[in-house]
Short mmCIF file of C-alpha atoms and ligand atoms in Angstrom, two decimals:
data_model
loop_
_atom_site.label_atom_id
_atom_site.label_comp_id
_atom_site.label_asym_id
_atom_site.label_seq_id
_atom_site.Cartn_x
_atom_site.Cartn_y
_atom_site.Cartn_z
CA MET K 1 48.73 60.67 28.89
CA SER K 2 48.46 59.25 25.37
CA ASN K 3 45.09 60.09 23.88
CA ILE K 4 44.10 56.88 22.16
CA ASP K 5 40.37 56.40 22.35
CA TYR K 6 39.85 53.43 20.01
CA LYS K 7 36.78 55.01 18.37
CA ASN K 8 36.58 53.45 14.94
CA PRO K 9 33.56 54.11 12.70
CA ASN K 10 35.06 51.83 10.02
CA LEU K 11 34.35 48.61 11.91
CA ILE K 12 31.10 47.97 10.04
CA LEU K 13 30.12 44.56 8.70
CA GLU K 14 28.89 43.28 5.39
CA THR K 15 26.35 41.19 7.26
CA SER K 16 24.93 39.43 4.21
CA ASP K 17 27.78 36.90 4.18
CA LEU K 18 28.50 36.66 7.93
CA GLU K 19 28.43 33.18 9.46
CA PRO K 20 27.17 32.90 13.05
CA GLY K 21 29.94 32.15 15.52
CA GLU K 22 30.96 32.05 19.16
CA ILE K 23 33.87 33.08 21.40
CA THR K 24 34.68 31.91 24.93
CA TRP K 25 37.08 33.46 27.45
CA ARG K 26 37.92 32.53 30.99
CA SER K 27 39.22 35.53 32.93
CA PRO K 28 40.37 35.73 36.54
CA SER K 29 39.78 38.19 39.34
CA ASN K 30 42.71 40.17 40.75
CA LEU K 31 43.78 41.46 44.14
CA ALA K 32 45.13 45.01 44.33
CA ILE K 33 48.13 45.39 46.64
CA VAL K 34 48.20 49.16 46.05
CA LYS K 35 44.52 50.04 45.78
CA TYR K 36 42.53 52.07 43.30
CA TRP K 37 40.05 54.13 45.33
CA GLY K 38 38.87 57.40 43.80
CA LYS K 39 38.32 58.20 40.15
CA TYR K 40 37.61 61.01 37.70
CA GLY K 41 36.37 61.45 34.14
CA GLN K 42 35.51 58.24 32.32
CA GLN K 43 36.75 55.64 34.79
CA LEU K 44 40.20 57.16 35.23
CA PRO K 45 42.09 56.49 38.45
CA LYS K 46 43.19 59.17 40.90
CA ASN K 47 46.28 57.11 41.69
CA PRO K 48 48.13 54.20 40.09
CA SER K 49 47.32 50.71 41.45
CA LEU K 50 49.11 47.38 41.24
CA SER K 51 47.52 43.95 41.52
CA LEU K 52 48.30 40.27 41.55
CA THR K 53 46.30 38.27 39.01
CA LEU K 54 44.40 35.39 40.60
CA SER K 55 43.71 31.90 39.35
CA SER K 56 40.84 29.93 40.76
CA SER K 57 38.39 32.86 41.05
CA PHE K 58 37.38 33.42 37.44
CA THR K 59 34.46 34.13 35.12
CA GLU K 60 33.86 32.00 32.07
CA MET K 61 31.90 33.73 29.32
CA LEU K 62 30.57 32.46 26.00
CA LEU K 63 29.52 35.10 23.48
CA GLU K 64 27.40 33.93 20.54
CA TYR K 65 26.81 36.22 17.59
CA ARG K 66 24.82 36.10 14.38
CA PRO K 67 23.69 38.69 11.84
CA ARG K 68 20.87 40.84 13.16
CA GLU K 69 17.43 39.76 12.06
CA THR K 70 15.65 43.02 12.73
CA SER K 71 16.58 46.53 11.65
CA GLU K 72 16.45 48.15 15.10
CA SER K 73 19.59 49.99 16.09
CA GLY K 74 19.97 49.28 19.83
CA ILE K 75 21.95 46.39 21.30
CA SER K 76 20.26 43.00 20.86
CA LEU K 77 21.24 40.76 23.77
CA GLU K 78 20.06 37.57 25.39
CA PHE K 79 21.79 36.92 28.69
CA PHE K 80 22.17 33.86 30.94
CA PHE K 81 24.01 33.75 34.27
CA HIS K 82 24.58 30.20 35.49
CA GLN K 83 22.04 29.00 32.88
CA GLU K 84 19.34 31.38 34.06
CA ALA K 85 18.06 34.60 32.54
CA ASN K 86 18.97 37.53 34.81
CA GLU K 87 17.28 40.84 34.02
CA PRO K 88 19.30 43.18 36.32
CA PHE K 89 22.67 41.85 35.02
CA LYS K 90 21.38 41.97 31.46
CA GLU K 91 20.31 45.61 31.79
CA LYS K 92 23.76 46.53 33.12
CA LEU K 93 25.47 44.79 30.23
CA VAL K 94 23.19 46.32 27.59
CA LYS K 95 24.03 49.75 28.97
CA TYR K 96 27.74 48.95 28.92
CA LEU K 97 27.57 47.52 25.37
CA GLU K 98 25.72 50.64 24.20
CA SER K 99 28.53 52.71 25.72
CA VAL K 100 31.21 50.92 23.68
CA THR K 101 29.48 51.02 20.29
CA ASP K 102 31.74 53.85 19.17
CA ILE K 103 34.66 51.42 19.67
CA PHE K 104 32.81 48.39 18.27
CA PRO K 105 30.10 49.83 15.96
CA PHE K 106 29.44 46.34 14.51
CA LEU K 107 27.77 45.34 17.82
CA ARG K 108 24.61 47.07 16.58
CA GLN K 109 24.54 44.77 13.55
CA LEU K 110 24.48 41.53 15.54
CA ASP K 111 22.14 39.47 17.67
CA LEU K 112 24.21 38.57 20.74
CA THR K 113 23.77 35.89 23.40
CA ILE K 114 25.98 35.71 26.49
CA TYR K 115 26.23 32.66 28.74
CA THR K 116 28.35 33.39 31.78
CA GLY K 117 29.17 32.05 35.22
CA ASN K 118 31.75 32.36 37.97
CA SER K 119 33.97 29.64 39.42
CA PHE K 120 33.30 30.96 42.90
CA PRO K 121 29.87 30.66 44.55
CA HIS K 122 27.59 33.58 43.70
CA SER K 123 27.02 34.16 47.42
CA ALA K 124 30.70 34.04 48.40
CA GLY K 125 30.80 37.78 48.94
CA ILE K 126 33.51 38.00 46.27
CA ALA K 127 33.27 40.94 43.90
CA SER K 128 32.97 39.55 40.39
CA SER K 129 33.22 42.77 38.40
CA ALA K 130 36.96 42.38 37.63
CA SER K 131 36.61 38.85 36.29
CA SER K 132 33.30 39.37 34.49
CA MET K 133 34.10 42.71 32.86
CA SER K 134 37.53 41.51 31.74
CA ALA K 135 35.96 38.35 30.29
CA LEU K 136 33.45 40.45 28.37
CA ALA K 137 36.13 42.88 27.14
CA LEU K 138 38.22 39.95 25.91
CA CYS K 139 35.19 38.46 24.09
CA LEU K 140 34.50 41.81 22.39
CA THR K 141 38.13 42.37 21.42
CA SER K 142 38.36 38.81 20.06
CA LEU K 143 35.14 39.36 18.16
CA GLU K 144 36.60 42.45 16.49
CA HIS K 145 39.67 40.45 15.51
CA GLU K 146 37.62 37.54 14.23
CA LEU K 147 35.46 39.79 12.08
CA PHE K 148 38.07 42.32 10.86
CA GLU K 149 41.52 40.76 11.51
CA THR K 150 42.65 44.00 13.11
CA LEU K 151 44.54 42.81 16.20
CA ASP K 152 47.30 40.38 15.22
CA ASP K 153 49.76 41.93 17.63
CA ASP K 154 49.28 40.32 21.09
CA ALA K 155 50.42 43.39 23.03
CA GLU K 156 48.01 45.59 21.08
CA PHE K 157 45.21 43.05 21.62
CA ASP K 158 45.82 43.04 25.39
CA ARG K 159 46.02 46.82 25.57
CA LYS K 160 42.72 47.24 23.78
CA ALA K 161 41.05 44.53 25.90
CA SER K 162 42.36 46.26 29.04
CA TYR K 163 41.11 49.67 27.85
CA VAL K 164 37.66 48.23 27.11
CA ALA K 165 37.56 46.34 30.43
CA ARG K 166 38.37 49.58 32.28
CA LEU K 167 35.23 51.19 30.89
CA GLY K 168 33.17 48.42 32.52
CA SER K 169 34.96 48.31 35.87
CA GLY K 170 38.24 50.06 36.65
CA SER K 171 39.87 47.14 38.43
CA ALA K 172 38.94 44.80 35.54
CA CYS K 173 41.59 46.36 33.30
CA ARG K 174 44.29 44.73 35.45
CA SER K 175 42.88 41.18 35.07
CA ILE K 176 44.04 40.95 31.44
CA PHE K 177 47.65 40.23 32.37
CA SER K 178 49.55 37.25 33.73
CA LYS K 179 50.86 37.39 37.34
CA ALA K 180 50.73 41.14 38.02
CA ALA K 181 49.53 44.37 36.44
CA LEU K 182 49.83 48.09 36.97
CA TRP K 183 47.10 50.57 36.06
CA GLY K 184 47.67 54.31 36.14
CA GLU K 185 50.28 56.71 34.92
CA THR K 186 53.47 56.75 36.94
CA GLY K 187 57.07 57.75 36.31
CA GLU K 188 58.06 54.39 37.84
CA VAL K 189 56.97 52.36 34.80
CA THR K 190 57.54 53.35 31.19
CA GLY K 191 54.39 53.07 29.09
CA SER K 192 52.04 53.13 32.09
CA SER K 193 48.71 54.84 31.49
CA ASN K 194 45.45 55.83 33.12
CA LEU K 195 43.65 54.34 30.10
CA PHE K 196 44.75 50.71 30.39
CA ALA K 197 46.86 48.45 32.58
CA VAL K 198 50.32 47.19 31.67
CA PRO K 199 51.84 43.79 32.48
CA MET K 200 54.16 43.56 35.51
CA GLY K 201 54.75 39.80 35.50
CA GLU K 202 58.16 40.05 33.91
CA GLY K 203 60.83 40.57 36.53
CA LEU K 204 58.50 39.48 39.32
CA HIS K 205 60.50 37.57 41.94
CA SER K 206 59.65 33.86 42.04
CA VAL K 207 58.41 34.17 45.63
CA PHE K 208 55.47 36.19 44.27
CA SER K 209 54.83 34.42 40.99
CA ASP K 210 53.05 31.51 42.70
CA MET K 211 52.04 33.29 45.87
CA HIS K 212 48.90 32.05 47.64
CA ASP K 213 45.87 34.19 48.30
CA ASP K 214 43.35 32.23 50.37
CA ILE K 215 40.10 34.15 50.72
CA LEU K 216 38.50 33.77 54.14
CA ILE K 217 34.78 34.45 53.92
CA ALA K 218 33.80 36.58 56.91
CA SER K 219 30.39 37.37 55.45
CA THR K 220 28.46 36.83 52.22
CA ALA K 221 25.90 39.55 52.89
CA THR K 222 25.49 42.13 50.12
CA LYS K 223 27.63 45.19 50.76
CA SER K 224 25.79 48.13 52.29
CA VAL K 225 27.66 50.60 50.03
CA SER K 226 28.76 49.76 46.48
CA SER K 227 32.26 50.42 45.14
CA ARG K 228 30.75 52.94 42.77
CA ALA K 229 29.35 54.95 45.70
CA GLY K 230 32.63 54.49 47.61
CA HIS K 231 34.67 55.96 44.75
CA SER K 232 32.39 58.97 44.56
CA LEU K 233 32.69 59.59 48.33
CA MET K 234 36.40 60.21 47.69
CA GLU K 235 35.45 63.37 45.78
CA ASN K 236 34.97 65.48 48.89
CA HIS K 237 36.97 63.33 51.23
CA PRO K 238 39.09 65.32 53.71
CA PHE K 239 42.01 62.86 53.30
CA ALA K 240 41.78 62.44 49.51
CA GLU K 241 44.96 64.24 48.47
CA VAL K 242 47.00 62.69 51.29
CA ARG K 243 45.69 59.30 50.26
CA TYR K 244 46.67 59.69 46.59
CA ALA K 245 50.17 60.78 47.61
CA ASP K 246 50.45 57.84 50.01
CA ALA K 247 49.39 55.37 47.28
CA LYS K 248 52.10 56.76 44.98
CA ARG K 249 54.72 56.40 47.70
CA ASN K 250 53.60 52.83 48.43
CA LEU K 251 53.78 52.00 44.73
CA SER K 252 57.32 53.30 44.44
CA ARG K 253 58.31 51.01 47.33
CA LEU K 254 56.28 48.02 46.17
CA ILE K 255 57.80 47.80 42.68
CA PRO K 256 61.38 47.16 43.87
CA ALA K 257 60.08 44.79 46.59
CA LEU K 258 58.33 42.72 43.91
CA ARG K 259 61.56 42.48 41.94
CA THR K 260 63.85 41.61 44.83
CA GLY K 261 61.47 39.29 46.66
CA ASP K 262 61.23 41.52 49.74
CA LEU K 263 58.28 39.83 51.45
CA GLU K 264 58.39 42.01 54.52
CA GLU K 265 58.12 45.25 52.56
CA PHE K 266 55.42 43.67 50.37
CA GLY K 267 53.44 42.63 53.45
CA ARG K 268 53.78 45.97 55.15
CA ILE K 269 52.44 47.74 52.07
CA ALA K 270 49.64 45.20 51.45
CA GLU K 271 48.32 45.53 55.00
CA SER K 272 48.67 49.28 55.15
CA GLU K 273 46.82 49.67 51.83
CA ALA K 274 44.03 47.34 52.96
CA LEU K 275 43.48 49.14 56.25
CA THR K 276 43.78 52.54 54.58
CA LEU K 277 41.04 51.58 52.10
CA HIS K 278 38.72 50.73 54.98
CA GLY K 279 39.88 53.75 56.96
CA LEU K 280 38.82 55.92 54.03
CA MET K 281 35.37 54.33 54.10
CA MET K 282 35.09 54.91 57.84
CA SER K 283 36.10 58.56 57.44
CA SER K 284 33.86 59.28 54.42
CA ASN K 285 30.84 61.52 54.75
CA PRO K 286 28.53 59.67 55.25
CA SER K 287 30.80 57.10 56.84
CA TYR K 288 30.38 53.37 56.56
CA ILE K 289 32.01 50.16 57.75
CA LEU K 290 32.31 47.03 55.64
CA LEU K 291 34.54 45.09 58.05
CA LYS K 292 32.89 42.55 60.37
CA PRO K 293 33.96 41.69 63.92
CA ASN K 294 35.34 38.39 62.63
CA THR K 295 37.46 40.20 60.03
CA LEU K 296 39.23 42.01 62.88
CA GLU K 297 39.51 38.84 64.93
CA MET K 298 41.15 37.09 61.95
CA ILE K 299 43.58 40.00 61.47
CA GLU K 300 44.61 39.82 65.11
CA ARG K 301 45.13 36.07 64.97
CA LEU K 302 47.13 36.35 61.74
CA ARG K 303 49.40 39.02 63.20
CA GLN K 304 49.88 36.96 66.34
CA TYR K 305 50.70 33.88 64.26
CA ARG K 306 53.23 35.91 62.29
CA ALA K 307 54.83 37.26 65.47
CA ASP K 308 55.03 33.77 67.00
CA THR K 309 56.32 31.86 63.95
CA LYS K 310 58.11 34.60 61.96
CA HIS K 311 56.40 33.18 58.88
CA PRO K 312 55.84 35.75 56.11
CA VAL K 313 52.01 35.65 56.13
CA TYR K 314 50.19 38.88 55.38
CA PHE K 315 46.64 40.01 54.69
CA SER K 316 44.80 42.23 52.29
CA LEU K 317 41.17 43.24 51.91
CA ASP K 318 38.97 44.24 49.00
CA ALA K 319 36.00 46.52 49.43
CA GLY K 320 34.35 43.95 51.70
CA PRO K 321 34.81 41.97 54.93
CA ASN K 322 36.61 38.93 53.52
CA LEU K 323 40.24 38.46 54.43
CA HIS K 324 42.83 37.68 51.75
CA VAL K 325 45.68 35.70 53.32
CA LEU K 326 48.90 36.05 51.33
CA TYR K 327 51.90 33.75 51.72
CA PRO K 328 54.57 32.06 49.60
CA GLU K 329 54.26 28.48 48.34
CA GLY K 330 57.16 27.29 50.55
CA ILE K 331 55.11 27.51 53.77
CA ILE K 332 51.76 26.26 52.49
CA HIS K 333 51.53 23.32 54.91
CA GLU K 334 52.17 25.40 57.99
CA VAL K 335 49.84 28.22 56.94
CA ARG K 336 47.01 25.94 55.86
CA GLY K 337 47.25 24.26 59.25
CA PHE K 338 46.90 27.66 60.92
CA ILE K 339 44.00 28.66 58.67
CA GLU K 340 42.14 25.39 59.26
CA GLU K 341 42.58 25.59 63.00
CA GLU K 342 42.30 29.29 63.78
CA LEU K 343 40.68 31.22 60.93
CA LYS K 344 38.25 28.78 59.32
CA PRO K 345 36.05 28.57 62.45
CA LEU K 346 35.62 32.36 62.21
CA CYS K 347 34.32 32.18 58.62
CA GLU K 348 30.69 32.15 57.60
CA ASP K 349 29.77 28.47 57.26
CA GLU K 350 33.51 27.79 57.78
CA LYS K 351 34.04 28.76 54.15
CA TYR K 352 37.27 29.84 52.51
CA LEU K 353 38.52 29.75 48.92
CA GLU K 354 41.99 28.67 47.88
CA ASP K 355 43.45 30.96 45.29
CA TRP K 356 46.93 31.84 44.04
CA VAL K 357 48.74 34.03 41.52
CA GLY K 358 47.97 32.87 38.00
CA ASN K 359 48.73 33.22 34.33
CA GLY K 360 45.86 35.46 33.34
CA PRO K 361 42.94 34.95 30.97
CA GLU K 362 42.62 32.08 28.56
CA GLN K 363 40.59 31.73 25.39
CA VAL K 364 38.71 28.45 25.72
O1 PMV R 1 36.77 48.36 39.89
P1 PMV R 1 35.87 48.94 40.94
O2 PMV R 1 35.24 50.21 40.51
O3 PMV R 1 34.89 47.88 41.43
O4 PMV R 1 36.78 49.33 42.22
C1 PMV R 1 37.47 48.37 42.94
C2 PMV R 1 38.27 48.97 43.99
C3 PMV R 1 38.99 48.00 44.91
O5 PMV R 1 38.70 46.65 44.60
C4 PMV R 1 38.56 48.26 46.34
C5 PMV R 1 40.50 48.25 44.84
C6 PMV R 1 41.16 47.80 43.57
O6 PMV R 1 42.11 48.47 43.17
O7 PMV R 1 40.79 46.75 43.01
#
């Protein structure tokens, strides 16, 4: 593994002549097809993961900065989520910003204000850490470039943003890239690393590059066990080593399937990874279950629909009960008809979100 760490004590400002400014990024969520579940060290993955970058589920974040008015050395942050102050989120972000001051030492010299919000309803039961932490990492990386002109090279900019996003939430490091991204060192992809994700959009078969991912909301209740706790339960998990080997094998099959447009292989891997993730939760000590009865009912109906119609419709799951329904653009009318008729009535408040593979973050 390369040992870049991006610590840079030279990024210190001459604040006397700094003009206040602002930066806005919109950054999407992503859906892992091969999952990251289990970590070590400073947010490093036990196995490589590969995700599709989403589109309509995103965080928009505005970062305002101005020279610090007081001489205190901690992070100075005001924070608004959907126009309202939010103490718990703010505390999390202050802690994170403190943790990256060796990468961005100038943060201590600024008064910062963050205004942020998600495109998806707060109570949709959709994890927002990938979109929000990638949006913040992009704002910070842009801020460095604006203040020091250090990151002219786009690939270097993305790599640093991905590295910084990883420190906030592992899966966030994959949201930086258009279409698809791989995070974790593997012999399958040159330049891959545990420290940052790499783009996988190039060479992606067209059947995947605008693939749909409709998110069926089985429940919006807060998860009983956080992802953080779930990762740490992998440490003494009886199936841990088998799982990491299985993920690597799935990855080595997924990569060629993504290039050749092999939907069947893609679907087999997506579903196996999703059920394995939840199987690992059910076999943790203590064990827990995040799936709801309606999640299972939706899976059964989807598999029946696939068997009856031979349409390439597959599912995935995040660390929660909501079902991601994956299918190519060419069969949208048929699949939406099926979703409306058979799956929507099983959703909480009949709610589902339409999403699809997208082009990655955008500076606004
Ligand atoms: O990024 P974290 O620490 O919230 O972990 C997310 C893990 C999964 O979403 C379940 C899988 C993944 O690879 O995104």
